[in-house]
Amino acid sequence: MARKKVQLQWIMDDTARRTTYKKRVKGLMKKVKELSILCGIEACAVVYSPYDPQPEVWPSPMEAVRVIGEFKCRPENDQTKKRFNQENYIRQRVAKAKDQVVKQQKKNRRTEMENLMYQCQAGGKGLQDLNIKDSSDLMWSIDDRLKAVGQKMEYFHHPAPQPSGAAAPAAVPVAQKTPLEVALESLENQMLMDLTPRPTDSLVTVGYPGGQDMMLPGPYGHYEDPSFWGHPFFT
Amino acid sequence: MARKKVQLQWIMDDTARRTTYKKRVKGLMKKVKELSILCGIEACAVVYSPYDPQPEVWPSPMEAVRVIGEFKCRPENDQTKKRFNQENYIRQRVAKAKDQVVKQQKKNRRTEMENLMYQCQAGGKGLQDLNIKDSSDLMWSIDDRLKAVGQKMEYFHHPAPQPSGAAAPAAVPVAQKTPLEVALESLENQMLMDLTPRPTDSLVTVGYPGGQDMMLPGPYGHYEDPSFWGHPFFT
DNA sequence: CTTACTATGTTTAGCGG
DNA sequence: CCCGCTAAACATAGTAA
C-alpha cells in the first residue's frame, strides 16, 4: 500500500513475499492487540509461516487455544453476558477514577505528586493482599481503595510536614504512567481476573524499583509483551 | 486514528466503543485475509464480542480450530517444509502463466478473447476430470493444460473462419477476472488441494453461466466470503 | 442504530545503505 | 539478511444526515 497498489494475490517474488510477511504480521498483531484493549474483548490470532519454526500467535499460544476452544462449545447462556457487564462496570469505575486522578495531577507539581503516589502504593499493604472474594466485595473493595488513595492525596495537598525519615523512598523516575495509574490498572486487572477463574497459569512477575515484587495475574496473557502494561518496570 | 489520536486503553463510552469495535473488527479480518493470500500462508483470527452471539472468525470456525490445533502438536518435520516448497512451485508456475495470458489478452480485443476463453474452458473436459495423482503428474498436467490453452489462443489470433455452429456459446459477461483466469485459479486450487489431503469438508460449489457446475475443494475454507475467489459467479 | 463522508493518523511497498 | 526512510495507500474517529 505504498508507492504502488498491490493486487490481492499471492506474491511471486520470494524476497518480496517474505518482506511483506514480516511487515504485515507485525501490523496484524498490533491490530489484534489494539482491538482487544480498546474494546475490552477477547481475541486471538494465529499465523503460520514457513519462515519461523513456531507460528506467530497473539496474545499467547495458550490463550489462543483457550479462546478458540471456547467458541466451539459456547452455550450462549447469559452467564457470559452478565460477567461482561460486571467487567465493564469495573472498568468504568477505574477509568473514571483514573481520569480524576490524572486531572488532579495536572494541577500540582509532578515530582512531588509521584513521590506520594509511590509511598501510597509501596508503603501500604500490597495489592496482592486484598484477597477479594466475590463481585459485591469487589465493588466495596475498590471504593475503599480509591477512597484511601484520595485521602492520602488530600493529606499531601495540605502543607503538613513531609515525613522526612529514612523511610522516604527516592522519587520514582518519570515514566509514561504514574505509579498510581499502574496500581489502579493492577487492581483492575486483579478484579477482572477474579471474575474469570481459570487454571493457574500465565502469572506475570512485576518488579518495582525500591519495592517488593508483586505477582500479578495476567488476565489477557500478553506474554512477551510487557508494553501492554504500559510501564517500563514490568518485566 | 483520525481527527484525533486515540490512546491505547479501554474506551469508556459505550457507543463509541461499540462503533470502534465494528469498524476495527472489519478491518482486522481484512488484514488477516490479505496476509494469508499475499503470502500464501495459513492464518486465523477469532474475536469475541458481547455484541454478537457468535464470535467473529476468519477464515471459518472449522479452519480456525484446525489451524489452532495444528500448532499445538507441530512435529517440525521437514515434511511440512517440503510440502510448502511444492505449493510454492505450483503457485509460481500458475502465476507466471497467468501473467503471460493477461499480457496477451491486453494485445487483443477483449470480448472476442473472452469468448474463446469460455469455449476453451467450458467446451473441453471439465477441470474436475483431470484426475491428478501425484506431484510429478501435476507438473506435467499443468504444462499440458496451459499448452492447450495457448494453442487455442493462437488459433484465435489467425484470421481463420470462426466455428459458427450451434455450439458457439454466448459471450461471457465481463467480470473482474476472465474465465481463463478463473479456470487457472481453479486448477491451481485443485493442485494445491491434492498436496494437502484432509477430511472431506468445506466444498465450494461453483456455478458458471451456461456451463455445468463444478465442485471445487476449498483449500482455505473462506466460507461466507465468495469475494476471495475474485469472481461473481462463485456462490 | 446505519450509512456516508472526510480529515487525519497509520500502515506499508519500494529503495538505498 | 537487516535497517531506516518516504510517499502513497489505507484505516478510522468524529461528524452529519
Coordinates of C-alpha atoms (C1' of nucleotides) in Angstrom, one line a residue:
Chain A
M1 CA 0.0 0.0 0.0
A2 CA 2.7 2.4 -0.7
R3 CA 4.2 3.7 -3.9
K4 CA 2.2 1.2 -5.7
K5 CA -1.1 -0.5 -5.3
V6 CA -0.7 -4.3 -4.8
Q7 CA -3.1 -6.8 -6.1
L8 CA -4.7 -9.1 -3.7
Q9 CA -2.9 -12.2 -4.9
W10 CA 0.0 -14.4 -4.0
I11 CA 3.3 -12.6 -4.3
M12 CA 5.5 -14.4 -6.7
D13 CA 8.9 -13.0 -5.7
D14 CA 10.3 -14.9 -2.8
T15 CA 12.1 -11.9 -1.2
A16 CA 9.2 -9.5 -1.6
R17 CA 6.9 -12.1 -0.1
R18 CA 9.0 -12.6 2.9
T19 CA 9.5 -8.9 3.4
T20 CA 5.7 -8.3 3.1
Y21 CA 5.1 -11.1 5.5
K22 CA 7.4 -9.8 8.2
K23 CA 5.9 -6.3 8.0
R24 CA 2.3 -7.3 7.8
V25 CA 2.3 -9.9 10.5
K26 CA 3.7 -7.3 12.8
G27 CA 1.0 -4.9 11.9
L28 CA -1.7 -7.6 12.2
M29 CA -0.6 -8.5 15.7
K30 CA -0.7 -4.8 16.7
K31 CA -4.2 -4.5 15.3
V32 CA -5.4 -7.5 17.3
K33 CA -3.9 -6.1 20.5
E34 CA -5.4 -2.7 19.9
L35 CA -8.9 -4.1 19.3
S36 CA -8.7 -6.3 22.4
I37 CA -7.6 -3.4 24.6
L38 CA -9.8 -0.7 23.2
C39 CA -12.9 -2.7 23.3
G40 CA -12.1 -4.9 26.3
I41 CA -12.7 -8.1 24.5
E42 CA -11.1 -11.4 24.0
A43 CA -9.4 -12.0 20.7
C44 CA -6.6 -14.1 19.2
A45 CA -4.7 -14.6 16.0
V46 CA -2.5 -17.3 14.8
V47 CA -0.3 -17.1 11.7
Y48 CA 1.7 -20.0 10.3
S49 CA 4.7 -19.2 8.3
P50 CA 7.4 -21.2 6.6
Y51 CA 9.9 -18.6 7.9
D52 CA 9.6 -19.4 11.6
P53 CA 9.5 -22.8 13.2
Q54 CA 6.9 -21.5 15.6
P55 CA 3.8 -19.8 14.4
E56 CA 3.1 -16.1 15.3
V57 CA 0.4 -16.1 18.0
W58 CA -1.4 -13.4 19.9
P59 CA -1.9 -13.0 22.8
S60 CA -0.2 -16.3 23.7
P61 CA -0.4 -19.8 22.4
M62 CA -2.2 -21.0 25.5
E63 CA -4.7 -18.2 25.4
A64 CA -5.3 -18.8 21.8
V65 CA -6.2 -22.4 22.4
R66 CA -8.5 -21.4 25.2
V67 CA -10.2 -18.7 23.1
I68 CA -10.6 -21.0 20.1
G69 CA -11.8 -23.8 22.2
E70 CA -14.4 -21.7 24.0
F71 CA -16.3 -20.8 20.9
K72 CA -16.6 -24.4 19.9
C73 CA -18.9 -25.1 22.9
R74 CA -20.4 -21.7 23.7
P75 CA -23.7 -22.4 25.4
E76 CA -24.8 -18.8 24.9
N77 CA -26.1 -18.5 28.4
D78 CA -26.4 -15.1 29.9
Q79 CA -23.8 -16.0 32.4
T80 CA -21.3 -14.7 29.9
K81 CA -23.1 -11.5 29.3
K82 CA -23.6 -11.0 33.0
R83 CA -19.9 -11.4 33.6
F84 CA -19.2 -8.9 30.8
N85 CA -21.4 -6.3 32.4
Q86 CA -19.6 -6.7 35.6
E87 CA -16.3 -6.3 33.8
N88 CA -17.5 -3.2 32.2
Y89 CA -18.7 -1.8 35.5
I90 CA -15.3 -2.3 37.0
R91 CA -13.6 -0.8 34.0
Q92 CA -15.8 2.3 34.1
R93 CA -15.2 2.8 37.8
V94 CA -11.5 2.5 37.4
A95 CA -11.3 4.6 34.3
K96 CA -13.3 7.4 35.9
A97 CA -11.2 7.3 39.0
K98 CA -8.1 7.4 36.9
D99 CA -9.4 10.3 35.0
Q100 CA -9.9 12.3 38.2
V101 CA -6.5 11.3 39.4
V102 CA -4.8 12.4 36.2
K103 CA -6.8 15.6 36.2
Q104 CA -5.8 16.4 39.8
Q105 CA -2.2 15.5 39.0
K106 CA -2.1 18.2 36.4
K107 CA -3.0 20.8 39.0
N108 CA 0.0 20.0 41.1
R109 CA 3.8 19.7 40.8
R110 CA 4.6 16.5 39.1
T111 CA 7.6 15.1 41.0
E112 CA 6.1 15.6 44.5
M113 CA 2.9 14.0 43.4
E114 CA 4.7 11.0 42.2
N115 CA 6.6 10.7 45.4
L116 CA 3.3 10.5 47.2
M117 CA 1.9 8.0 44.7
Y118 CA 4.9 5.8 45.3
Q119 CA 4.6 5.9 49.1
C120 CA 0.9 5.3 48.8
Q121 CA 1.4 2.2 46.8
A122 CA 4.5 0.7 48.2
G123 CA 4.1 1.7 51.8
G124 CA 0.7 0.2 52.3
K125 CA -0.3 -3.4 52.0
G126 CA 0.4 -4.7 48.6
L127 CA -2.3 -5.2 46.1
Q128 CA -1.9 -8.9 46.3
D129 CA -3.1 -8.9 49.9
L130 CA -6.6 -7.5 49.1
N131 CA -7.9 -11.1 48.9
I132 CA -11.2 -10.3 47.1
K133 CA -13.8 -12.9 47.2
D134 CA -16.8 -12.1 45.1
S135 CA -18.1 -9.3 43.0
S136 CA -20.0 -7.4 45.7
D137 CA -16.9 -7.4 47.7
L138 CA -15.1 -6.2 44.6
M139 CA -17.3 -3.1 44.4
W140 CA -16.8 -2.3 48.0
S141 CA -13.1 -3.0 47.9
I142 CA -12.4 -0.7 45.0
D143 CA -14.4 2.1 46.6
D144 CA -12.5 1.6 49.8
R145 CA -9.2 1.5 48.0
L146 CA -9.9 4.6 45.9
K147 CA -11.2 6.4 48.9
A148 CA -7.9 5.6 50.8
V149 CA -5.9 6.8 47.9
G150 CA -8.0 10.0 47.8
Q151 CA -7.3 10.6 51.5
K152 CA -3.6 10.3 51.0
M153 CA -3.8 12.7 48.2
E154 CA -5.7 15.2 50.4
Y155 CA -3.1 14.8 53.0
F156 CA -0.5 15.7 50.6
H157 CA -2.2 18.8 49.4
H158 CA -2.2 20.3 52.9
P159 CA 1.1 22.0 53.8
A160 CA 1.7 19.4 56.5
P161 CA 5.3 18.5 57.3
Q162 CA 6.7 15.9 55.0
P163 CA 7.7 12.6 56.7
S164 CA 11.5 13.1 56.2
G165 CA 12.6 9.9 58.0
A166 CA 14.8 7.2 56.4
A167 CA 11.6 5.5 55.2
A168 CA 11.1 8.1 52.5
P169 CA 12.0 6.4 49.2
A170 CA 13.6 8.2 46.3
A171 CA 11.5 9.7 43.7
V172 CA 10.2 7.4 41.0
P173 CA 11.6 8.1 37.6
V174 CA 9.0 9.7 35.4
A175 CA 7.6 7.1 33.0
Q176 CA 4.6 7.2 30.7
K177 CA 2.3 6.3 33.6
T178 CA 2.5 7.2 37.2
P179 CA 2.7 4.5 39.9
L180 CA -0.8 5.3 40.9
E181 CA -2.1 4.6 37.4
V182 CA -0.1 1.4 37.4
A183 CA -1.6 0.5 40.8
L184 CA -5.1 1.2 39.5
E185 CA -4.5 -0.9 36.5
S186 CA -3.2 -3.7 38.6
L187 CA -6.2 -3.5 40.8
E188 CA -8.4 -3.5 37.8
N189 CA -6.7 -6.5 36.4
Q190 CA -6.9 -8.4 39.6
M191 CA -10.6 -7.7 39.9
L192 CA -11.2 -8.7 36.3
M193 CA -9.2 -11.8 36.9
D194 CA -11.3 -12.7 39.9
L195 CA -14.4 -12.7 37.7
T196 CA -12.9 -15.2 35.3
P197 CA -11.5 -18.1 37.2
R198 CA -9.2 -20.2 35.2
P199 CA -6.4 -22.7 35.7
T200 CA -3.5 -21.1 37.5
D201 CA -1.4 -20.1 34.6
S202 CA 0.2 -17.0 32.9
L203 CA 1.4 -15.3 36.0
V204 CA 3.3 -12.1 35.4
T205 CA 6.0 -11.0 37.7
V206 CA 6.1 -7.3 38.4
G207 CA 9.2 -5.7 39.5
Y208 CA 9.1 -2.2 41.1
P209 CA 12.2 -0.1 41.9
G210 CA 12.7 0.0 45.6
G211 CA 9.7 -2.0 46.4
Q212 CA 8.9 -5.7 46.7
D213 CA 7.9 -7.6 43.7
M214 CA 4.3 -8.4 43.2
M215 CA 2.7 -11.3 41.5
L216 CA 0.0 -10.1 39.1
P217 CA -2.3 -12.4 37.3
G218 CA -2.3 -11.8 33.6
P219 CA -5.9 -11.8 32.7
Y220 CA -5.2 -11.5 29.0
G221 CA -1.9 -13.3 29.0
H222 CA 0.1 -10.9 26.9
Y223 CA 3.2 -12.9 27.2
E224 CA 6.4 -11.5 25.8
D225 CA 4.7 -8.1 25.6
P226 CA 5.4 -6.1 28.7
S227 CA 4.4 -3.0 26.8
F228 CA 0.8 -4.0 27.2
W229 CA 1.1 -3.0 30.8
G230 CA 2.2 0.4 29.7
H231 CA 5.0 0.6 32.2
P232 CA 8.7 0.0 31.8
F233 CA 9.1 -1.6 35.2
F234 CA 7.2 -4.7 34.3
T235 CA 9.5 -7.4 33.3
Chain B
M1 CA -6.6 7.3 14.1
A2 CA -8.5 10.1 12.5
R3 CA -9.1 13.6 13.6
K4 CA -7.6 12.7 16.9
K5 CA -5.0 10.3 18.1
V6 CA -6.6 7.7 20.4
Q7 CA -5.0 6.4 23.5
L8 CA -4.4 2.6 23.7
Q9 CA -6.8 2.0 26.5
W10 CA -10.3 0.7 27.1
I11 CA -12.9 3.1 25.7
M12 CA -15.2 4.3 28.3
D13 CA -18.2 5.4 26.3
D14 CA -20.4 2.5 25.3
T15 CA -21.5 3.9 22.0
A16 CA -18.0 4.9 20.9
R17 CA -16.6 1.5 22.0
R18 CA -19.2 -0.4 20.0
T19 CA -18.7 1.8 17.0
T20 CA -14.9 1.3 17.2
Y21 CA -15.4 -2.4 17.6
K22 CA -17.5 -2.7 14.5
K23 CA -15.1 -0.7 12.4
R24 CA -11.9 -2.3 13.6
V25 CA -13.1 -5.9 13.6
K26 CA -13.9 -5.5 10.0
G27 CA -10.5 -4.0 9.2
L28 CA -8.8 -6.8 11.2
M29 CA -10.4 -9.5 9.3
K30 CA -9.5 -7.9 6.1
K31 CA -5.9 -7.7 7.2
V32 CA -5.8 -11.4 8.1
K33 CA -7.3 -12.3 4.7
E34 CA -4.7 -10.1 2.9
L35 CA -1.8 -11.6 4.8
S36 CA -3.0 -15.1 4.1
I37 CA -3.5 -14.6 0.4
L38 CA -0.5 -12.4 -0.3
C39 CA 2.0 -14.7 1.4
G40 CA 0.2 -18.0 0.8
I41 CA 0.1 -19.0 4.4
E42 CA -2.4 -20.3 6.9
A43 CA -3.7 -17.8 9.4
C44 CA -6.8 -17.4 11.6
A45 CA -8.3 -14.8 13.9
V46 CA -11.0 -15.1 16.4
V47 CA -12.7 -12.2 18.1
Y48 CA -15.3 -12.5 20.8
S49 CA -17.7 -9.6 21.3
P50 CA -20.6 -9.0 23.6
Y51 CA -22.4 -7.5 20.6
D52 CA -22.8 -10.7 18.7
P53 CA -23.8 -14.1 19.9
Q54 CA -21.2 -15.8 17.6
P55 CA -17.6 -14.7 17.6
E56 CA -16.1 -13.1 14.6
V57 CA -13.9 -15.7 13.0
W58 CA -11.6 -15.9 9.9
P59 CA -11.4 -17.8 7.7
S60 CA -14.0 -20.1 9.2
P61 CA -14.7 -21.6 12.6
M62 CA -13.7 -25.0 11.4
E63 CA -10.5 -23.9 9.8
A64 CA -9.6 -21.8 12.9
V65 CA -10.0 -24.9 15.1
R66 CA -7.8 -26.9 12.7
V67 CA -5.2 -24.2 12.5
I68 CA -5.0 -23.7 16.2
G69 CA -5.0 -27.4 16.9
E70 CA -2.2 -27.9 14.5
F71 CA 0.3 -25.6 16.2
K72 CA -0.2 -27.5 19.5
C73 CA 1.4 -30.6 18.2
R74 CA 3.6 -29.4 15.4
P75 CA 6.3 -32.0 14.9
E76 CA 8.6 -29.6 12.9
N77 CA 9.4 -32.3 10.4
D78 CA 10.6 -31.3 7.0
Q79 CA 7.5 -32.9 5.6
T80 CA 5.8 -29.6 6.2
K81 CA 8.5 -27.6 4.6
K82 CA 8.7 -29.9 1.7
R83 CA 5.0 -29.6 1.0
F84 CA 5.3 -25.8 1.3
N85 CA 8.0 -25.8 -1.4
Q86 CA 5.8 -27.8 -3.7
E87 CA 3.0 -25.4 -3.1
N88 CA 5.2 -22.5 -3.9
Y89 CA 6.4 -24.2 -7.1
I90 CA 2.8 -24.7 -8.3
R91 CA 1.9 -21.2 -7.4
Q92 CA 4.8 -19.8 -9.3
R93 CA 4.0 -21.8 -12.4
V94 CA 0.4 -20.8 -12.4
A95 CA 1.2 -17.1 -11.6
K96 CA 3.7 -16.9 -14.4
A97 CA 1.3 -18.5 -16.8
K98 CA -1.4 -16.2 -15.7
D99 CA 0.8 -13.2 -16.2
Q100 CA 1.5 -14.3 -19.8
V101 CA -2.1 -14.8 -20.5
V102 CA -3.1 -11.5 -19.1
K103 CA -0.3 -9.8 -21.1
Q104 CA -1.5 -11.4 -24.3
Q105 CA -5.1 -10.5 -23.5
K106 CA -4.3 -6.9 -23.5
K107 CA -3.0 -7.1 -27.0
N108 CA -6.3 -8.2 -28.4
R109 CA -9.9 -7.3 -28.4
R110 CA -11.4 -8.1 -25.0
T111 CA -14.8 -9.6 -25.8
E112 CA -13.8 -11.9 -28.5
M113 CA -10.9 -13.1 -26.3
E114 CA -13.3 -13.9 -23.6
N115 CA -15.5 -15.8 -25.9
L116 CA -12.6 -18.0 -26.8
M117 CA -11.6 -18.4 -23.2
Y118 CA -15.0 -19.5 -22.4
Q119 CA -15.1 -22.1 -25.1
C120 CA -11.7 -23.3 -24.1
Q121 CA -12.8 -23.8 -20.6
A122 CA -16.4 -25.0 -21.0
G123 CA -16.0 -26.9 -24.2
G124 CA -13.3 -29.2 -23.2
K125 CA -13.4 -31.7 -20.4
G126 CA -14.0 -30.1 -17.0
L127 CA -11.3 -29.4 -14.5
Q128 CA -12.8 -32.0 -12.2
D129 CA -11.9 -34.7 -14.7
L130 CA -8.2 -34.1 -14.7
N131 CA -7.8 -36.8 -12.0
I132 CA -4.3 -35.8 -10.9
K133 CA -2.4 -38.4 -8.9
D134 CA 0.9 -37.1 -7.7
S135 CA 3.0 -34.0 -7.9
S136 CA 5.1 -35.0 -10.9
D137 CA 1.8 -35.7 -12.7
L138 CA 0.7 -32.3 -11.5
M139 CA 3.6 -30.5 -13.2
W140 CA 3.1 -32.4 -16.4
S141 CA -0.7 -31.8 -16.3
I142 CA -0.5 -28.1 -15.9
D143 CA 2.1 -27.8 -18.7
D144 CA -0.2 -29.7 -20.9
R145 CA -3.2 -27.7 -20.0
L146 CA -1.5 -24.4 -20.5
K147 CA -0.1 -25.6 -23.8
A148 CA -3.6 -26.5 -25.0
V149 CA -4.8 -23.1 -23.9
G150 CA -2.0 -21.4 -25.8
Q151 CA -2.8 -23.3 -28.9
K152 CA -6.4 -22.3 -28.8
M153 CA -5.3 -18.7 -28.4
E154 CA -3.0 -19.0 -31.3
Y155 CA -5.8 -20.4 -33.4
F156 CA -8.0 -17.5 -32.5
H157 CA -5.3 -15.0 -33.5
H158 CA -5.2 -16.2 -37.1
P159 CA -8.0 -14.9 -39.3
A160 CA -9.4 -18.4 -39.8
P161 CA -13.1 -18.8 -40.1
Q162 CA -14.8 -18.9 -36.7
P163 CA -16.7 -22.0 -35.9
S164 CA -20.2 -20.6 -36.3
G165 CA -22.1 -23.8 -35.4
A166 CA -24.8 -24.1 -32.8
A167 CA -22.1 -25.0 -30.3
A168 CA -20.8 -21.4 -30.0
P169 CA -21.9 -20.1 -26.6
A170 CA -22.9 -16.6 -25.9
A171 CA -20.3 -14.1 -24.7
V172 CA -19.5 -14.3 -21.0
P173 CA -20.4 -11.1 -19.1
V174 CA -17.2 -9.2 -18.3
A175 CA -16.3 -9.6 -14.7
Q176 CA -13.2 -8.6 -12.8
K177 CA -11.4 -11.8 -14.0
T178 CA -11.7 -13.6 -17.2
P179 CA -12.9 -17.2 -17.3
L180 CA -9.4 -18.3 -18.2
E181 CA -8.1 -16.7 -15.1
V182 CA -10.8 -18.4 -13.1
A183 CA -10.0 -21.7 -14.7
L184 CA -6.3 -21.3 -13.9
E185 CA -7.1 -20.5 -10.3
S186 CA -9.4 -23.4 -10.1
L187 CA -6.7 -25.7 -11.4
E188 CA -4.2 -24.2 -9.0
N189 CA -6.6 -24.8 -6.1
Q190 CA -7.2 -28.3 -7.2
M191 CA -3.4 -29.0 -7.4
L192 CA -2.8 -27.4 -4.1
M193 CA -5.6 -29.4 -2.6
D194 CA -4.1 -32.5 -3.9
L195 CA -1.0 -31.9 -1.9
T196 CA -2.8 -31.5 1.4
P197 CA -5.3 -34.3 1.9
R198 CA -7.7 -33.6 4.6
P199 CA -11.1 -34.8 5.7
T200 CA -13.7 -34.1 3.0
D201 CA -15.1 -30.8 4.2
S202 CA -15.6 -27.3 3.0
L203 CA -16.5 -28.0 -0.5
V204 CA -17.4 -24.9 -2.5
T205 CA -19.9 -25.1 -5.3
V206 CA -19.1 -23.2 -8.4
G207 CA -21.8 -22.0 -10.7
Y208 CA -20.9 -20.9 -14.2
P209 CA -23.3 -19.3 -16.7
G210 CA -24.2 -21.6 -19.5
G211 CA -21.9 -24.4 -18.2
Q212 CA -22.2 -27.2 -15.8
D213 CA -21.4 -26.6 -12.2
M214 CA -18.1 -27.7 -10.8
M215 CA -17.2 -28.9 -7.3
L216 CA -14.1 -27.1 -6.1
P217 CA -12.3 -28.0 -2.9
G218 CA -11.8 -25.0 -0.8
P219 CA -8.2 -25.3 0.4
Y220 CA -8.5 -22.3 2.7
G221 CA -12.2 -22.6 3.6
H222 CA -13.1 -19.0 3.1
Y223 CA -16.7 -19.6 4.0
E224 CA -19.2 -16.8 3.6
D225 CA -16.6 -15.0 1.6
P226 CA -17.0 -15.6 -2.1
S227 CA -15.1 -12.4 -2.9
F228 CA -11.9 -14.4 -2.0
W229 CA -12.4 -16.2 -5.2
G230 CA -12.4 -13.0 -7.0
H231 CA -15.3 -13.9 -9.3
P232 CA -19.0 -13.1 -9.0
F233 CA -20.1 -16.5 -10.3
F234 CA -18.9 -18.4 -7.3
T235 CA -21.8 -18.9 -4.9
Chain C
dC1 C1' -28.6 2.3 15.1
dT2 C1' -26.9 2.9 9.8
dT3 C1' -24.8 4.9 6.2
dA4 C1' -21.7 8.2 4.1
dC5 C1' -18.2 11.4 4.3
dT6 C1' -13.7 13.2 5.1
dA7 C1' -9.7 14.8 7.6
dT8 C1' -6.1 12.8 9.8
dG9 C1' -3.3 9.1 11.8
dT10 C1' -1.4 4.6 10.5
dT11 C1' 0.5 1.1 7.5
dT12 C1' 3.5 -0.4 4.2
dA13 C1' 5.8 -1.0 -0.8
dG14 C1' 9.8 0.2 -2.8
dC15 C1' 14.5 1.8 -2.2
dG16 C1' 19.0 2.7 -0.6
dG17 C1' 22.6 1.8 2.8
Chain D
dC1 C1' 19.9 -10.6 5.6
dC2 C1' 18.8 -6.3 8.3
dC3 C1' 17.7 -1.5 8.9
dG4 C1' 15.6 3.3 8.1
dC5 C1' 13.3 6.4 5.1
dT6 C1' 9.4 8.2 2.5
dA7 C1' 5.4 8.7 -0.2
dA8 C1' 1.3 6.5 -1.4
dA9 C1' -2.4 3.7 0.1
dC10 C1' -5.2 2.5 3.7
dA11 C1' -7.8 2.7 8.1
dT12 C1' -10.7 5.0 11.0
dA13 C1' -12.5 8.9 14.7
dG14 C1' -15.6 12.1 14.5
dT15 C1' -19.5 14.1 12.3
dA16 C1' -23.8 14.8 9.8
dA17 C1' -27.9 13.0 7.6

